[in-house]
PDB file of C-alpha atoms in Angstrom:
ATOM      1  CA  MET A   1     -16.753  25.459  31.085  1.00 76.00           C
ATOM      2  CA  VAL A   2     -20.037  26.932  32.213  1.00 77.00           C
ATOM      3  CA  GLN A   3     -20.444  27.014  35.977  1.00 81.00           C
ATOM      4  CA  VAL A   4     -23.456  28.015  38.026  1.00 84.00           C
ATOM      5  CA  THR A   5     -23.284  28.283  41.807  1.00 83.00           C
ATOM      6  CA  ALA A   6     -26.592  28.208  43.638  1.00 80.00           C
ATOM      7  CA  ARG A   7     -27.197  31.257  45.758  1.00 81.00           C
ATOM      8  CA  PRO A   8     -28.791  30.998  49.207  1.00 79.00           C
ATOM      9  CA  GLY A   9     -32.501  30.393  48.792  1.00 81.00           C
ATOM     10  CA  GLN A  10     -32.186  29.621  45.068  1.00 82.00           C
ATOM     11  CA  GLY A  11     -32.285  25.858  45.481  1.00 82.00           C
ATOM     12  CA  LEU A  12     -31.295  23.245  42.958  1.00 85.00           C
ATOM     13  CA  ASP A  13     -34.212  24.002  40.635  1.00 89.00           C
ATOM     14  CA  GLY A  14     -33.249  27.670  40.426  1.00 89.00           C
ATOM     15  CA  ALA A  15     -29.637  26.810  39.694  1.00 87.00           C
ATOM     16  CA  LEU A  16     -30.726  24.319  37.008  1.00 90.00           C
ATOM     17  CA  ASP A  17     -32.954  26.936  35.386  1.00 90.00           C
ATOM     18  CA  GLU A  18     -30.014  29.347  35.297  1.00 89.00           C
ATOM     19  CA  LEU A  19     -27.736  26.667  33.833  1.00 90.00           C
ATOM     20  CA  VAL A  20     -30.251  25.659  31.157  1.00 92.00           C
ATOM     21  CA  GLY A  21     -30.594  29.307  30.181  1.00 91.00           C
ATOM     22  CA  LEU A  22     -26.841  29.639  29.727  1.00 90.00           C
ATOM     23  CA  VAL A  23     -26.336  26.346  27.880  1.00 91.00           C
ATOM     24  CA  SER A  24     -29.362  26.466  25.567  1.00 91.00           C
ATOM     25  CA  GLY A  25     -27.970  29.535  23.801  1.00 89.00           C
ATOM     26  CA  ARG A  26     -24.784  27.600  23.018  1.00 90.00           C
ATOM     27  CA  LEU A  27     -26.242  24.311  21.785  1.00 92.00           C
ATOM     28  CA  ARG A  28     -24.925  24.723  18.219  1.00 92.00           C
ATOM     29  CA  SER A  29     -21.396  25.269  19.495  1.00 93.00           C
ATOM     30  CA  ILE A  30     -21.771  22.342  21.886  1.00 92.00           C
ATOM     31  CA  GLN A  31     -22.973  20.095  19.072  1.00 92.00           C
ATOM     32  CA  SER A  32     -19.910  21.083  17.019  1.00 95.00           C
ATOM     33  CA  LEU A  33     -17.665  20.101  19.933  1.00 93.00           C
ATOM     34  CA  ARG A  34     -19.408  16.737  20.221  1.00 92.00           C
ATOM     35  CA  GLU A  35     -19.082  16.132  16.472  1.00 94.00           C
ATOM     36  CA  SER A  36     -15.346  16.783  16.731  1.00 96.00           C
ATOM     37  CA  GLY A  37     -15.078  13.927  19.236  1.00 95.00           C
ATOM     38  CA  LEU A  38     -15.119  15.801  22.528  1.00 94.00           C
ATOM     39  CA  THR A  39     -17.293  14.750  25.440  1.00 92.00           C
ATOM     40  CA  VAL A  40     -19.717  17.359  26.714  1.00 91.00           C
ATOM     41  CA  ARG A  41     -21.745  16.704  29.837  1.00 90.00           C
ATOM     42  CA  ILE A  42     -23.522  18.395  32.701  1.00 89.00           C
ATOM     43  CA  ASP A  43     -22.273  17.498  36.171  1.00 88.00           C
ATOM     44  CA  LEU A  44     -24.141  18.705  39.230  1.00 84.00           C
ATOM     45  CA  SER A  45     -21.899  18.678  42.264  1.00 83.00           C
ATOM     46  CA  GLY A  46     -22.111  19.790  45.838  1.00 80.00           C
ATOM     47  CA  GLN A  47     -22.073  18.852  49.485  1.00 78.00           C
ATOM     48  CA  VAL A  48     -25.061  17.627  51.444  1.00 74.00           C
ATOM     49  CA  ASP A  49     -25.600  16.883  55.106  1.00 72.00           C
ATOM     50  CA  GLY A  50     -25.811  13.194  55.967  1.00 68.00           C
ATOM     51  CA  ARG A  51     -29.221  11.713  55.117  1.00 71.00           C
ATOM     52  CA  ALA A  52     -30.355  14.978  53.523  1.00 71.00           C
ATOM     53  CA  ARG A  53     -32.613  14.947  50.491  1.00 76.00           C
ATOM     54  CA  VAL A  54     -32.173  17.348  47.632  1.00 76.00           C
ATOM     55  CA  PRO A  55     -35.366  17.376  45.579  1.00 82.00           C
ATOM     56  CA  VAL A  56     -35.272  18.069  41.845  1.00 86.00           C
ATOM     57  CA  SER A  57     -38.561  18.901  40.170  1.00 91.00           C
ATOM     58  CA  PRO A  58     -39.704  17.016  37.074  1.00 93.00           C
ATOM     59  CA  HIS A  59     -39.938  20.388  35.312  1.00 93.00           C
ATOM     60  CA  SER A  60     -36.244  21.111  35.904  1.00 90.00           C
ATOM     61  CA  LEU A  61     -35.196  17.611  34.857  1.00 90.00           C
ATOM     62  CA  SER A  62     -37.251  17.847  31.656  1.00 94.00           C
ATOM     63  CA  ARG A  63     -35.600  21.176  30.798  1.00 92.00           C
ATOM     64  CA  VAL A  64     -32.162  19.597  31.278  1.00 91.00           C
ATOM     65  CA  ALA A  65     -33.220  16.521  29.267  1.00 92.00           C
ATOM     66  CA  ALA A  66     -34.226  18.786  26.361  1.00 93.00           C
ATOM     67  CA  LEU A  67     -30.550  19.776  26.042  1.00 92.00           C
ATOM     68  CA  ALA A  68     -29.761  16.140  25.093  1.00 91.00           C
ATOM     69  CA  LEU A  69     -26.552  16.150  27.144  1.00 92.00           C
ATOM     70  CA  PRO A  70     -25.487  13.477  29.627  1.00 91.00           C
ATOM     71  CA  LEU A  71     -26.228  14.435  33.224  1.00 89.00           C
ATOM     72  CA  SER A  72     -24.378  13.238  36.322  1.00 89.00           C
ATOM     73  CA  PHE A  73     -24.607  14.000  40.027  1.00 84.00           C
ATOM     74  CA  THR A  74     -21.552  14.144  42.275  1.00 84.00           C
ATOM     75  CA  THR A  75     -22.091  14.742  45.980  1.00 81.00           C
ATOM     76  CA  ARG A  76     -19.930  14.842  49.030  1.00 80.00           C
ATOM     77  CA  ALA A  77     -21.717  14.000  52.259  1.00 73.00           C
ATOM     78  CA  VAL A  78     -20.625  14.734  55.776  1.00 71.00           C
ATOM     79  CA  PRO A  79     -20.791  11.375  57.605  1.00 66.00           C
ATOM     80  CA  SER A  80     -23.388  11.131  60.321  1.00 63.00           C
ATOM     81  CA  GLU A  81     -21.866  11.037  63.798  1.00 66.00           C
ATOM     82  CA  ARG A  82     -24.474   8.476  64.852  1.00 63.00           C
ATOM     83  CA  SER A  83     -23.578   6.078  62.090  1.00 58.00           C
ATOM     84  CA  GLU A  84     -21.370   3.063  62.645  1.00 62.00           C
ATOM     85  CA  GLU A  85     -21.478   2.127  58.973  1.00 61.00           C
ATOM     86  CA  ALA A  86     -19.368   3.972  56.419  1.00 58.00           C
ATOM     87  CA  TRP A  87     -22.107   3.431  53.794  1.00 62.00           C
ATOM     88  CA  ASP A  88     -24.955   4.747  55.966  1.00 54.00           C
TER      89      ASP A  88
END
């Protein structure tokens, strides 16, 4: 497992750049794992405030896409106190 935790002020793009730097040096090993039948993926996870937006630059996404690994986003959101709808 390779884990990167964004530091204050680093933002998602900075954390992605750090992650790409760590993973790109291990692509041959990762490809060997995939060929042996294992699933290798990148999962971005974190918590956001209700209705918050977390921008990701096209540059960062293209760097992740160049790794040719599946990418998923998992977020936990604090429900808005004003909301009456669970899905809001």
